[in-house]
Amino acid sequence: LELAESGGGVVQAGGSLRLSCTASGRAFYAYAMAWFRQAPGKERERVAAISRGGDNTYYSDSVKGRFTISRDNAKTTVDLQMTSLKPEDTAIYYCAAGGIPASTPQHYTFWGRGTQVTVSS
């Protein structure tokens, strides 16, 4: 499965961005999907995940109520709508695919190259 992120950029605090991840190569519907982020000097953390069918979603406490993950299995895409962005949301954001919507990176087999999100204060 190949994953490619898009939609990153620079935004002012309080603003919004929508990230998109397009998958190709295998049965997208068979994978749980997640968005991780990694800031300089910090560990990679999961911000959101979604089950194979899209029925269940999971969020870190730091983004709950501000970010929304969604997927379209027909289009093989998974999106992350980010609102009320804060400077601490600045990071490289990665799309990942795995067997279950786990919280740790080790459970994900396929990764995109990442897209930079910068939130200015």
CSV table of C-alpha atoms in Angstrom, one decimal:
chain,number,residue,atom,x,y,z
A,1,LEU,CA,0.0,0.0,0.0
A,2,GLU,CA,1.4,3.4,-1.0
A,3,LEU,CA,0.3,6.5,0.9
A,4,ALA,CA,0.7,10.1,-0.1
A,5,GLU,CA,-0.3,13.1,2.1
A,6,SER,CA,-1.2,16.5,0.9
A,7,GLY,CA,-2.7,19.7,2.3
A,8,GLY,CA,-0.1,20.8,4.7
A,9,GLY,CA,1.1,24.4,4.9
A,10,VAL,CA,1.4,27.5,7.1
A,11,VAL,CA,-1.7,28.8,9.0
A,12,GLN,CA,-2.3,31.3,11.7
A,13,ALA,CA,-3.4,30.2,15.2
A,14,GLY,CA,-7.1,29.7,15.2
A,15,GLY,CA,-7.2,28.7,11.6
A,16,SER,CA,-8.0,25.5,9.8
A,17,LEU,CA,-6.4,23.0,7.4
A,18,ARG,CA,-7.5,19.9,5.8
A,19,LEU,CA,-5.0,17.1,5.2
A,20,SER,CA,-5.7,14.3,2.7
A,21,CYS,CA,-4.0,11.0,2.3
A,22,THR,CA,-4.5,9.0,-1.0
A,23,ALA,CA,-3.8,5.3,-1.0
A,24,SER,CA,-2.9,3.0,-3.9
A,25,GLY,CA,-1.7,-0.5,-4.5
A,26,ARG,CA,-3.7,-2.8,-2.2
A,27,ALA,CA,-7.1,-3.2,-0.6
A,28,PHE,CA,-7.5,0.1,1.2
A,29,TYR,CA,-10.7,-1.0,2.9
A,30,ALA,CA,-8.9,-3.8,4.7
A,31,TYR,CA,-6.8,-1.4,6.7
A,32,ALA,CA,-7.4,0.8,9.7
A,33,MET,CA,-6.0,4.2,9.1
A,34,ALA,CA,-4.4,6.9,11.3
A,35,TRP,CA,-2.8,10.2,11.3
A,36,PHE,CA,0.4,10.7,13.3
A,37,ARG,CA,2.5,13.7,13.9
A,38,GLN,CA,6.0,14.4,14.9
A,39,ALA,CA,7.5,17.7,16.1
A,40,PRO,CA,11.2,18.3,16.4
A,41,GLY,CA,12.7,16.5,19.3
A,42,LYS,CA,9.5,14.7,20.2
A,43,GLU,CA,8.2,11.2,19.6
A,44,ARG,CA,5.8,10.4,16.9
A,45,GLU,CA,2.2,10.5,18.3
A,46,ARG,CA,-1.1,9.3,17.0
A,47,VAL,CA,-3.6,12.2,16.7
A,48,ALA,CA,-6.5,10.3,15.1
A,49,ALA,CA,-7.4,6.9,13.8
A,50,ILE,CA,-10.4,5.3,12.0
A,51,SER,CA,-11.5,1.7,11.7
A,52,ARG,CA,-11.7,-0.1,8.4
A,53,GLY,CA,-15.3,0.7,7.8
A,54,GLY,CA,-15.1,4.2,9.3
A,55,ASP,CA,-17.6,3.4,12.1
A,56,ASN,CA,-15.2,4.0,14.9
A,57,THR,CA,-12.8,7.0,15.4
A,58,TYR,CA,-10.2,7.7,18.0
A,59,TYR,CA,-8.5,10.9,19.0
A,60,SER,CA,-5.8,12.0,21.3
A,61,ASP,CA,-6.8,14.3,24.1
A,62,SER,CA,-4.8,17.1,22.7
A,63,VAL,CA,-6.9,17.3,19.5
A,64,LYS,CA,-10.3,16.0,20.6
A,65,GLY,CA,-13.0,18.4,19.6
A,66,ARG,CA,-10.8,20.2,17.1
A,67,PHE,CA,-9.7,17.5,14.6
A,68,THR,CA,-12.0,15.1,12.6
A,69,ILE,CA,-10.8,12.0,10.8
A,70,SER,CA,-12.8,10.6,7.9
A,71,ARG,CA,-12.3,8.1,5.1
A,72,ASP,CA,-13.8,7.3,1.7
A,73,ASN,CA,-13.1,3.6,0.8
A,74,ALA,CA,-14.4,4.1,-2.7
A,75,LYS,CA,-11.9,6.9,-3.3
A,76,THR,CA,-9.2,5.3,-1.1
A,77,THR,CA,-8.7,8.5,0.9
A,78,VAL,CA,-8.5,9.4,4.5
A,79,ASP,CA,-8.7,13.0,5.6
A,80,LEU,CA,-8.0,15.0,8.7
A,81,GLN,CA,-9.9,18.2,9.2
A,82,MET,CA,-8.1,20.4,11.6
A,83,THR,CA,-9.7,23.4,13.2
A,84,SER,CA,-8.8,25.9,16.0
A,85,LEU,CA,-5.2,25.2,15.3
A,86,LYS,CA,-2.6,26.0,17.9
A,87,PRO,CA,1.2,26.6,17.6
A,88,GLU,CA,1.7,23.3,19.4
A,89,ASP,CA,0.0,21.5,16.5
A,90,THR,CA,3.1,22.4,14.4
A,91,ALA,CA,4.6,19.1,13.2
A,92,ILE,CA,5.1,16.8,10.3
A,93,TYR,CA,1.9,14.9,9.8
A,94,TYR,CA,2.0,11.3,8.6
A,95,CYS,CA,-0.7,9.0,7.2
A,96,ALA,CA,-0.4,5.3,8.3
A,97,ALA,CA,-2.2,2.1,7.6
A,98,GLY,CA,-2.4,-1.0,9.8
A,99,GLY,CA,-4.4,-4.0,10.9
A,100,ILE,CA,-6.0,-2.2,13.9
A,101,PRO,CA,-6.5,1.5,14.8
A,102,ALA,CA,-3.8,1.2,17.5
A,103,SER,CA,-2.2,4.2,19.3
A,104,THR,CA,1.4,3.2,18.7
A,105,PRO,CA,3.4,3.5,15.5
A,106,GLN,CA,4.6,-0.1,15.7
A,107,HIS,CA,1.2,-1.4,14.8
A,108,TYR,CA,1.2,0.4,11.4
A,109,THR,CA,2.8,-1.2,8.4
A,110,PHE,CA,2.5,1.4,5.7
A,111,TRP,CA,3.5,5.1,6.0
A,112,GLY,CA,3.4,8.2,3.9
A,113,ARG,CA,6.3,10.6,3.6
A,114,GLY,CA,4.6,13.2,5.7
A,115,THR,CA,3.4,16.8,5.2
A,116,GLN,CA,4.5,19.8,7.2
A,117,VAL,CA,1.9,21.8,9.2
A,118,THR,CA,3.1,25.1,10.7
A,119,VAL,CA,0.9,27.1,13.0
A,120,SER,CA,2.1,30.6,13.6
A,121,SER,CA,1.1,32.6,16.7
